[in-house]
């Protein structure tokens, strides 16, 4: 099977836009274990770079993840 990052990225970027719903799903998955890894933060930054457009909630999620990383 493909790497989880590739699959998740394909779903999130299928239409080129990161929506509120997608950000909510990402937030729930990323914070499920109560910690954010550098790999998870890197994944979000990749999504933002590769998305054609994204809601402001993605920026907030990235900021929250950076803060959680300390």
Short mmCIF file of C-alpha atoms in Angstrom, two decimals:
data_model
loop_
_atom_site.label_atom_id
_atom_site.label_comp_id
_atom_site.label_asym_id
_atom_site.label_seq_id
_atom_site.Cartn_x
_atom_site.Cartn_y
_atom_site.Cartn_z
CA UNK A 1 0.00 0.00 0.00
CA UNK A 2 1.07 3.56 -0.58
CA UNK A 3 2.54 5.60 2.23
CA UNK A 4 -0.09 7.26 4.47
CA UNK A 5 1.23 10.69 3.50
CA UNK A 6 0.73 10.08 -0.20
CA UNK A 7 -2.81 8.77 0.30
CA UNK A 8 -3.80 11.59 2.67
CA UNK A 9 -2.29 14.20 0.37
CA UNK A 10 -4.12 12.78 -2.65
CA UNK A 11 -7.45 13.01 -0.81
CA UNK A 12 -6.83 16.48 0.59
CA UNK A 13 -5.60 17.90 -2.71
CA UNK A 14 -7.99 16.08 -5.06
CA UNK A 15 -9.71 19.33 -6.02
CA UNK A 16 -6.71 21.56 -5.25
CA UNK A 17 -8.53 23.28 -2.36
CA UNK A 18 -8.20 22.57 1.35
CA UNK A 19 -11.67 23.03 2.86
CA UNK A 20 -12.91 23.60 6.42
CA UNK A 21 -14.06 19.98 6.53
CA UNK A 22 -10.64 18.69 5.49
CA UNK A 23 -8.92 20.88 8.08
CA UNK A 24 -11.28 19.54 10.74
CA UNK A 25 -10.42 15.96 9.82
CA UNK A 26 -6.70 16.75 9.81
CA UNK A 27 -6.95 18.51 13.19
CA UNK A 28 -8.75 15.57 14.78
CA UNK A 29 -6.26 13.06 13.40
CA UNK A 30 -3.14 15.06 14.23
CA UNK A 31 -4.13 15.91 17.80
CA UNK A 32 -5.62 12.47 18.57
CA UNK A 33 -2.52 11.37 20.49
CA UNK A 34 -1.99 14.74 22.16
CA UNK A 35 1.33 15.49 20.48
CA UNK A 36 2.53 16.76 17.12
CA UNK A 37 5.61 15.29 15.47
CA UNK A 38 7.90 17.18 13.14
CA UNK A 39 6.80 14.80 10.38
CA UNK A 40 3.17 15.77 10.93
CA UNK A 41 4.00 19.47 10.83
CA UNK A 42 6.06 18.96 7.67
CA UNK A 43 3.09 17.19 6.11
CA UNK A 44 0.82 20.18 6.78
CA UNK A 45 3.37 22.56 5.32
CA UNK A 46 3.61 20.37 2.18
CA UNK A 47 -0.18 20.44 1.85
CA UNK A 48 -0.24 24.22 2.11
CA UNK A 49 2.51 24.58 -0.51
CA UNK A 50 0.84 22.22 -2.95
CA UNK A 51 -2.75 23.41 -2.53
CA UNK A 52 -4.13 25.84 -5.08
CA UNK A 53 -6.26 27.46 -2.37
CA UNK A 54 -6.95 26.83 1.30
CA UNK A 55 -9.18 28.18 4.03
CA UNK A 56 -7.68 30.31 6.81
CA UNK A 57 -8.34 27.43 9.21
CA UNK A 58 -5.36 25.63 7.66
CA UNK A 59 -3.08 28.48 8.71
CA UNK A 60 -4.52 28.29 12.22
CA UNK A 61 -3.99 24.52 12.32
CA UNK A 62 -0.37 24.98 11.28
CA UNK A 63 0.11 27.66 13.96
CA UNK A 64 -1.48 25.41 16.59
CA UNK A 65 0.77 22.53 15.58
CA UNK A 66 3.87 24.75 15.72
CA UNK A 67 2.86 25.89 19.19
CA UNK A 68 2.26 22.30 20.31
CA UNK A 69 5.76 21.40 19.11
CA UNK A 70 7.04 24.06 21.52
#
